[in-house]
Amino acid sequence: MPIGQDQIVSINYVLKNEDGNILDSTTNGEPFAFLSGHEQILPKLEEAISTMLIGAKKEITLQPAEAYGEYREESVQKANRSDFPEDAELQEGVQFYATSPDGQNIPFTIRSIEDDTVTIDFNHPLAGETLTFEVELLDVREATPEEISHGHAHAAGGHEH
Ligand code: ZN
């Protein structure tokens, strides 16, 4: 039976990029649990998991557009060192947040620094990557009313946050 809305879904996964490098995994840690139907994971990934049987394993490959988007050159911009707070430690690869006009935090990464010019990149760090998830479905259960109202899964032993 497909997994419906408001279920707690527990999985193990290994995430690899196109070159086969492991970017993330649960194999040495706790399984990952999410609340279904609340956009907690990539929609295409959730769709693929929703038809799995408990105990099954599946390899799910997502194109960039189904994952974290295409890499967009226009999302790379030049800023001035003086645009940053004076005490900000500017370094290549470091992530900062910009505040959009509607008050949202938008992450960006510093790509390079040359004199007073800072090249910043608003692409998601995984933009442009074709991603493969090796997923094992461990368990599916009904979410508790508390979990549904919080919008996330709680650990088996109680409430941890
Ligand atoms: Zn909670």
mmCIF file of C-alpha atoms and ligand atoms in Angstrom:
data_model
loop_
_atom_site.group_PDB
_atom_site.id
_atom_site.type_symbol
_atom_site.label_atom_id
_atom_site.label_comp_id
_atom_site.label_asym_id
_atom_site.label_seq_id
_atom_site.Cartn_x
_atom_site.Cartn_y
_atom_site.Cartn_z
ATOM 1 C CA MET A 1 0.000 0.000 0.000
ATOM 2 C CA PRO A 2 1.463 3.394 -0.875
ATOM 3 C CA ILE A 3 2.533 5.574 2.011
ATOM 4 C CA GLY A 4 -0.125 8.200 2.691
ATOM 5 C CA GLN A 5 -0.209 11.614 4.331
ATOM 6 C CA ASP A 6 1.016 12.127 7.912
ATOM 7 C CA GLN A 7 3.051 8.957 8.339
ATOM 8 C CA ILE A 8 6.429 8.734 10.056
ATOM 9 C CA VAL A 9 8.744 7.125 7.525
ATOM 10 C CA SER A 10 12.119 5.771 8.672
ATOM 11 C CA ILE A 11 14.839 5.114 6.132
ATOM 12 C CA ASN A 12 18.515 4.430 5.805
ATOM 13 C CA TYR A 13 20.113 6.087 2.834
ATOM 14 C CA VAL A 14 23.358 6.721 1.037
ATOM 15 C CA LEU A 15 23.522 9.819 -1.154
ATOM 16 C CA LYS A 16 25.997 9.814 -4.045
ATOM 17 C CA ASN A 17 26.778 12.265 -6.796
ATOM 18 C CA GLU A 18 27.352 11.386 -10.445
ATOM 19 C CA ASP A 19 30.994 10.489 -9.783
ATOM 20 C CA GLY A 20 29.917 7.986 -7.140
ATOM 21 C CA ASN A 21 31.259 10.042 -4.244
ATOM 22 C CA ILE A 22 29.270 9.660 -1.041
ATOM 23 C CA LEU A 23 27.892 13.052 0.023
ATOM 24 C CA ASP A 24 25.786 11.944 2.946
ATOM 25 C CA SER A 25 24.537 8.773 4.574
ATOM 26 C CA THR A 26 22.816 7.329 7.618
ATOM 27 C CA THR A 27 24.805 4.096 7.616
ATOM 28 C CA ASN A 28 26.891 4.865 10.686
ATOM 29 C CA GLY A 29 24.257 6.797 12.531
ATOM 30 C CA GLU A 30 20.594 6.797 13.336
ATOM 31 C CA PRO A 31 18.054 6.142 10.603
ATOM 32 C CA PHE A 32 16.460 9.245 9.162
ATOM 33 C CA ALA A 33 12.763 9.764 9.942
ATOM 34 C CA PHE A 34 10.453 12.231 8.234
ATOM 35 C CA LEU A 35 6.790 13.179 8.309
ATOM 36 C CA SER A 36 5.207 12.364 4.956
ATOM 37 C CA GLY A 37 3.296 14.951 2.971
ATOM 38 C CA HIS A 38 5.035 17.967 4.541
ATOM 39 C CA GLU A 39 7.773 18.650 2.002
ATOM 40 C CA GLN A 40 10.447 17.557 4.444
ATOM 41 C CA ILE A 41 12.454 15.857 1.718
ATOM 42 C CA LEU A 42 12.749 16.391 -2.038
ATOM 43 C CA PRO A 43 9.273 15.775 -3.554
ATOM 44 C CA LYS A 44 10.562 13.369 -6.234
ATOM 45 C CA LEU A 45 12.422 11.385 -3.593
ATOM 46 C CA GLU A 46 9.335 11.191 -1.401
ATOM 47 C CA GLU A 47 7.255 10.093 -4.391
ATOM 48 C CA ALA A 48 9.677 7.252 -5.134
ATOM 49 C CA ILE A 49 9.785 6.138 -1.491
ATOM 50 C CA SER A 50 6.003 6.233 -1.168
ATOM 51 C CA THR A 51 5.571 3.086 -3.273
ATOM 52 C CA MET A 52 8.254 1.038 -1.488
ATOM 53 C CA LEU A 53 7.537 -1.894 0.785
ATOM 54 C CA ILE A 54 8.992 -2.054 4.291
ATOM 55 C CA GLY A 55 12.361 -3.787 4.140
ATOM 56 C CA ALA A 56 12.830 -3.007 0.454
ATOM 57 C CA LYS A 57 15.844 -1.253 -1.042
ATOM 58 C CA LYS A 58 15.715 1.052 -4.024
ATOM 59 C CA GLU A 59 18.102 3.210 -5.990
ATOM 60 C CA ILE A 60 16.551 6.561 -6.872
ATOM 61 C CA THR A 61 18.314 8.913 -9.273
ATOM 62 C CA LEU A 62 17.231 12.544 -9.469
ATOM 63 C CA GLN A 63 18.188 14.937 -12.236
ATOM 64 C CA PRO A 64 19.295 18.415 -11.069
ATOM 65 C CA ALA A 65 15.856 19.890 -11.818
ATOM 66 C CA GLU A 66 14.261 17.236 -9.565
ATOM 67 C CA ALA A 67 16.849 17.786 -6.840
ATOM 68 C CA TYR A 68 18.468 21.148 -6.025
ATOM 69 C CA GLY A 69 18.068 22.843 -9.383
ATOM 70 C CA GLU A 70 20.292 23.591 -12.356
ATOM 71 C CA TYR A 71 23.451 25.577 -11.751
ATOM 72 C CA ARG A 72 22.667 29.145 -12.823
ATOM 73 C CA GLU A 73 25.519 31.465 -13.803
ATOM 74 C CA GLU A 74 23.288 34.468 -13.147
ATOM 75 C CA SER A 75 23.116 33.420 -9.498
ATOM 76 C CA VAL A 76 26.812 34.243 -9.186
ATOM 77 C CA GLN A 77 27.241 37.904 -8.355
ATOM 78 C CA LYS A 78 29.843 40.448 -7.373
ATOM 79 C CA ALA A 79 29.605 42.198 -4.046
ATOM 80 C CA ASN A 80 31.807 44.678 -2.272
ATOM 81 C CA ARG A 81 33.699 43.889 0.884
ATOM 82 C CA SER A 82 31.945 46.864 2.487
ATOM 83 C CA ASP A 83 28.567 45.131 1.891
ATOM 84 C CA PHE A 84 29.509 42.732 4.692
ATOM 85 C CA PRO A 85 29.567 43.487 8.416
ATOM 86 C CA GLU A 86 32.975 44.782 9.438
ATOM 87 C CA ASP A 87 33.696 41.800 11.672
ATOM 88 C CA ALA A 88 32.631 39.203 9.076
ATOM 89 C CA GLU A 89 35.413 36.732 8.347
ATOM 90 C CA LEU A 90 35.385 36.533 4.595
ATOM 91 C CA GLN A 91 36.836 33.294 3.263
ATOM 92 C CA GLU A 92 36.323 31.201 0.163
ATOM 93 C CA GLY A 93 33.731 28.484 0.682
ATOM 94 C CA VAL A 94 32.145 30.109 3.719
ATOM 95 C CA GLN A 95 28.365 30.442 3.751
ATOM 96 C CA PHE A 96 26.508 33.620 4.706
ATOM 97 C CA TYR A 97 22.880 34.676 4.694
ATOM 98 C CA ALA A 98 21.364 37.609 2.873
ATOM 99 C CA THR A 99 17.983 38.948 3.910
ATOM 100 C CA SER A 100 15.448 39.306 1.121
ATOM 101 C CA PRO A 101 12.960 42.221 1.038
ATOM 102 C CA ASP A 102 10.266 39.951 2.546
ATOM 103 C CA GLY A 103 12.527 39.013 5.452
ATOM 104 C CA GLN A 104 13.599 35.544 4.277
ATOM 105 C CA ASN A 105 17.143 34.311 4.881
ATOM 106 C CA ILE A 106 18.825 33.401 1.611
ATOM 107 C CA PRO A 107 22.047 31.418 1.895
ATOM 108 C CA PHE A 108 24.988 32.104 -0.380
ATOM 109 C CA THR A 109 28.585 30.924 -0.603
ATOM 110 C CA ILE A 110 31.714 33.023 -1.083
ATOM 111 C CA ARG A 111 33.448 31.775 -4.236
ATOM 112 C CA SER A 112 36.437 34.111 -4.382
ATOM 113 C CA ILE A 113 37.800 37.340 -2.981
ATOM 114 C CA GLU A 114 39.911 39.743 -4.982
ATOM 115 C CA ASP A 115 40.862 43.040 -3.381
ATOM 116 C CA ASP A 116 37.524 44.610 -2.457
ATOM 117 C CA THR A 117 35.452 42.452 -4.787
ATOM 118 C CA VAL A 118 33.757 39.391 -3.319
ATOM 119 C CA THR A 119 32.219 36.889 -5.734
ATOM 120 C CA ILE A 120 29.167 35.300 -4.147
ATOM 121 C CA ASP A 121 27.099 32.334 -5.322
ATOM 122 C CA PHE A 122 23.394 31.914 -4.542
ATOM 123 C CA ASN A 123 23.231 28.436 -6.104
ATOM 124 C CA HIS A 124 22.467 25.597 -3.716
ATOM 125 C CA PRO A 125 25.739 23.732 -2.988
ATOM 126 C CA LEU A 126 24.246 20.705 -4.788
ATOM 127 C CA ALA A 127 22.838 22.673 -7.743
ATOM 128 C CA GLY A 128 23.617 21.072 -11.092
ATOM 129 C CA GLU A 129 24.275 17.668 -9.521
ATOM 130 C CA THR A 130 22.538 14.472 -10.552
ATOM 131 C CA LEU A 131 21.996 12.700 -7.249
ATOM 132 C CA THR A 132 21.475 9.028 -6.491
ATOM 133 C CA PHE A 133 19.869 7.947 -3.238
ATOM 134 C CA GLU A 134 20.191 4.306 -2.189
ATOM 135 C CA VAL A 135 17.242 3.979 0.144
ATOM 136 C CA GLU A 136 16.186 1.197 2.494
ATOM 137 C CA LEU A 137 12.692 1.592 3.905
ATOM 138 C CA LEU A 138 12.807 0.552 7.555
ATOM 139 C CA ASP A 139 9.458 1.460 9.022
ATOM 140 C CA VAL A 140 6.231 3.357 8.460
ATOM 141 C CA ARG A 141 3.850 4.317 11.246
ATOM 142 C CA GLU A 142 1.047 6.796 11.873
ATOM 143 C CA ALA A 143 2.261 10.165 13.102
ATOM 144 C CA THR A 144 1.042 11.290 16.510
ATOM 145 C CA PRO A 145 -1.127 14.428 16.685
ATOM 146 C CA GLU A 146 1.836 16.190 18.321
ATOM 147 C CA GLU A 147 4.129 15.290 15.443
ATOM 148 C CA ILE A 148 1.573 16.500 12.917
ATOM 149 C CA SER A 149 1.156 19.813 14.742
ATOM 150 C CA HIS A 150 4.949 20.259 14.962
ATOM 151 C CA GLY A 151 5.412 19.202 11.346
ATOM 152 C CA HIS A 152 8.218 16.705 12.023
ATOM 153 C CA ALA A 153 9.050 13.273 13.408
ATOM 154 C CA HIS A 154 9.837 12.710 17.062
ATOM 155 C CA ALA A 155 12.291 10.107 18.330
ATOM 156 C CA ALA A 156 10.808 6.851 19.612
ATOM 157 C CA GLY A 157 11.651 7.525 23.263
ATOM 158 C CA GLY A 158 10.001 10.931 23.456
ATOM 159 C CA HIS A 159 10.373 14.523 22.535
ATOM 160 C CA GLU A 160 13.867 15.723 21.776
ATOM 161 C CA HIS A 161 14.047 19.418 20.955
HETATM 162 ZN ZN ZN B 1 8.336 18.519 17.840
#
